[in-house]
XYZ file of C-alpha atoms in Angstrom:
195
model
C -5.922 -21.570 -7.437
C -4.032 -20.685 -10.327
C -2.097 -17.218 -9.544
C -3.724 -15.507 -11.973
C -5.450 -11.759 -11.786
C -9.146 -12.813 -11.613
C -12.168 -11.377 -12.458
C -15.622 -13.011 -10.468
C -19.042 -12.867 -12.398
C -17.122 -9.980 -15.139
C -16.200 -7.959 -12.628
C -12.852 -7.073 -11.836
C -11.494 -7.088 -7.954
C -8.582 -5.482 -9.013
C -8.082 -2.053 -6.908
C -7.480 1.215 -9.220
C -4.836 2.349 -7.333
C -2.013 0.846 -4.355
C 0.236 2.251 -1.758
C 1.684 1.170 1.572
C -0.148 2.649 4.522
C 1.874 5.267 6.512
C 2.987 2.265 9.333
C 4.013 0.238 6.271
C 6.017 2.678 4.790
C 8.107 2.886 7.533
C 8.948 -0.811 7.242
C 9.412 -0.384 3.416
C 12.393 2.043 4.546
C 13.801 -0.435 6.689
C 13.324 -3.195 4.030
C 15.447 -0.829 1.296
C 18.194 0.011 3.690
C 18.390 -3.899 4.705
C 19.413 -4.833 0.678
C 22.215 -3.538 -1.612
C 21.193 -0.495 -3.860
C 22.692 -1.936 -6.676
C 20.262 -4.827 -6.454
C 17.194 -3.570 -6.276
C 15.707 -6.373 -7.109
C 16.872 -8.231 -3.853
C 14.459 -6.494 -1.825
C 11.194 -7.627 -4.088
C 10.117 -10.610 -1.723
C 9.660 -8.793 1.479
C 8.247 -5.924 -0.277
C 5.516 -8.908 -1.760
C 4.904 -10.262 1.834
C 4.394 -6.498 3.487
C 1.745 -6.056 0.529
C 0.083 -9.567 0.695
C -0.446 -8.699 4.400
C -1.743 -4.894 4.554
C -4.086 -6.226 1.204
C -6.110 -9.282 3.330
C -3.469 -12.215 1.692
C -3.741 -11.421 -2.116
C -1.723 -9.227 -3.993
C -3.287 -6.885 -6.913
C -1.871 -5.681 -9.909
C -1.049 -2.088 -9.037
C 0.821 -3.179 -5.951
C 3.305 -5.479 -8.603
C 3.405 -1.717 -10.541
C 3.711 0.205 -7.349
C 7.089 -2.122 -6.643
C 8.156 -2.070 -9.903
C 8.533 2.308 -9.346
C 9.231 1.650 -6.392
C 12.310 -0.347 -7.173
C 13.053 0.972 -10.709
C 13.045 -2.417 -12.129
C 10.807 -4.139 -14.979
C 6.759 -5.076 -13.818
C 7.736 -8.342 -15.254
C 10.866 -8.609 -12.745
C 8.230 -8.346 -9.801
C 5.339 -10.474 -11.537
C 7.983 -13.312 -12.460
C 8.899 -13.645 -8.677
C 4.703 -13.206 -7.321
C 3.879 -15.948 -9.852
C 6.909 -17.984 -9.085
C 6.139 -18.515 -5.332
C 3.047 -20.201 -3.961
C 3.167 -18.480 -1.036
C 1.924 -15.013 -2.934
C -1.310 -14.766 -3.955
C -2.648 -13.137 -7.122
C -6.248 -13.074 -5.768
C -8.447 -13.070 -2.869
C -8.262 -15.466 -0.583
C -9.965 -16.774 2.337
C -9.471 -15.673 6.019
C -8.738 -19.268 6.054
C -6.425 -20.009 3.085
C -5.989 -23.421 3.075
C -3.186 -24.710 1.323
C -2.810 -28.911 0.656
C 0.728 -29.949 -0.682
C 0.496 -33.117 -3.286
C 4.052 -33.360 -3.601
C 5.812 -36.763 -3.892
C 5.922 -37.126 0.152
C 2.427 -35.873 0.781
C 1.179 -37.684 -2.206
C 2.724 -41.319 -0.573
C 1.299 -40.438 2.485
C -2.664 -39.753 1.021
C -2.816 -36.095 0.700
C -4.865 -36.949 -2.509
C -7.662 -38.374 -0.147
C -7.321 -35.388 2.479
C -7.213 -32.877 -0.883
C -10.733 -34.945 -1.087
C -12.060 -34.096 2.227
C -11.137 -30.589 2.091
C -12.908 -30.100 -0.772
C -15.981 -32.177 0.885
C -16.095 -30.496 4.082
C -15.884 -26.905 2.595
C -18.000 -27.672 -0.629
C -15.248 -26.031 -2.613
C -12.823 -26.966 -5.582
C -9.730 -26.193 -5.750
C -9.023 -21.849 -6.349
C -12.245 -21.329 -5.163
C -13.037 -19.059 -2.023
C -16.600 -19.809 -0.400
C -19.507 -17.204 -0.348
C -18.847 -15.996 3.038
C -14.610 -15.480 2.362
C -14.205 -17.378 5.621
C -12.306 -20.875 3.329
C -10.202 -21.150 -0.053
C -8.588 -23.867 -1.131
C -5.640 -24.535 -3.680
C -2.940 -27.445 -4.275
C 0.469 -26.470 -3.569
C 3.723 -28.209 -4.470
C 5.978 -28.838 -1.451
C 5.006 -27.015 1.867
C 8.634 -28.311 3.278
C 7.445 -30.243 6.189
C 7.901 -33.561 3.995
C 8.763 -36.115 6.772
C 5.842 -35.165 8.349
C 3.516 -35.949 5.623
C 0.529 -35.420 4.710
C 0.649 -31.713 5.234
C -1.647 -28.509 4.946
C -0.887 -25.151 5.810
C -3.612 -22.692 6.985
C -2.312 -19.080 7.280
C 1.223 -18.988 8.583
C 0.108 -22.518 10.610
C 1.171 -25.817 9.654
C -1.183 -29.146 10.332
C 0.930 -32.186 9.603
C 0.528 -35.976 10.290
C -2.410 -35.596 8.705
C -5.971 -38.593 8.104
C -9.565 -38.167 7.657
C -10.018 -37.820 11.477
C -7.854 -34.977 11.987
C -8.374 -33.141 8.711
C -11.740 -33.205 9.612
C -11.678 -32.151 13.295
C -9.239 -29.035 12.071
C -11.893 -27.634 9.390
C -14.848 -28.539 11.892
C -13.249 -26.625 14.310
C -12.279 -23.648 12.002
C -16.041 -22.861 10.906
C -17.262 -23.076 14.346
C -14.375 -20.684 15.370
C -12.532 -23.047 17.951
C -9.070 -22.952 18.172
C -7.303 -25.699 17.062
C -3.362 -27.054 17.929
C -1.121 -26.574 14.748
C 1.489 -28.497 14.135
C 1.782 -32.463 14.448
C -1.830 -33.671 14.750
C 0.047 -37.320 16.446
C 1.715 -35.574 18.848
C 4.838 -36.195 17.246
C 7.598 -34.096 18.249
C 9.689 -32.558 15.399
C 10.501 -34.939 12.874
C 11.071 -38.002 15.183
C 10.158 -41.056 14.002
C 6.409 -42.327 14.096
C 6.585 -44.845 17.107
């Protein structure tokens, strides 16, 4: 998904207006007394997460304005972190954001084939979201669970150890609403060696 502001079918899904909800501006106050004043700036990551979460994953335009008052520092200050980051989100996403890393590790390991099946078993290409907003799927570069390769991450959840088998049990799992274990689909513990 490129981190782009999107429009779907000419029509913009960009809100006409943003602001924290009353809960969230609570934590915004503790967020600004947690960072020095004289670097504002230091305080535009957390301020990105708290929006990506109260706005269903994605974060719109007027919340990278709404910051940028906020903090009294330039849009492009804000939008050069959001667009920096693959872990912000310029558009809507899924409920289940699915997110494959094809980095050098992954990559050795055949994350190209289980990029394949994701796109296979949820009949989507990469940046798309599917009909029902339950899937999206993008490519991301280095999740940071490397000697665990091949990795996804779905939500805040890792899945790592990853082949056709698993991959496929995880996403079969997800659309019928089963629960499924995170982490190290071999049972591996950590990052000890594969016995």
């Amino acid at each position: 998904m490129s981190n782009n502001f999107k429009k779907i079918a000419g029509k913009s899904l960009q809100p006409k207006e943003f602001s924290f909800t009353k809960e969230n501006q609570k934590i915004v106050s503790k967020i600004l007394k947690a960072y020095p004043k004289n670097y504002p700036e230091s305080s535009i990551m957390p301020l990105l997460d708290l929006v990506q979460e109260q706005n269903n994953g994605w974060i719109p335009k007027k919340a990278i304005e709404f910051i940028s008052e906020l903090l009294k520092v330039s849009e492009i200050k804000v939008l050069e972190i959001a667009t920096f980051y693959s872990m912000y989100n310029l558009c809507p996403v899924g409920k289940n954001h699915v997110e494959v890393c094809t980095t050098t590790p992954c990559m050795l390991r055949g994350s190209e084939k289980i990029l394949e099946k994701c796109k296979s078993l949820l009949n989507l290409n990469v940046g798309d979201v599917t009909d029902d907003n339950n899937f999206s799927l993008i490519e991301v570069e280095c999740l940071g669970a490397c000697v665990n390769a091949p990795v996804i991450k779905i939500g805040e959840s890792y899945y790592e150890d990853l082949d056709d088998e698993s991959i496929e049990k995880i996403l079969c799992n997800l659309k019928d609403g089963k629960k499924i274990a995170d982490g190290s689909q071999i049972n591996r513990k950590g990052s000890e060696p594969v016995k």
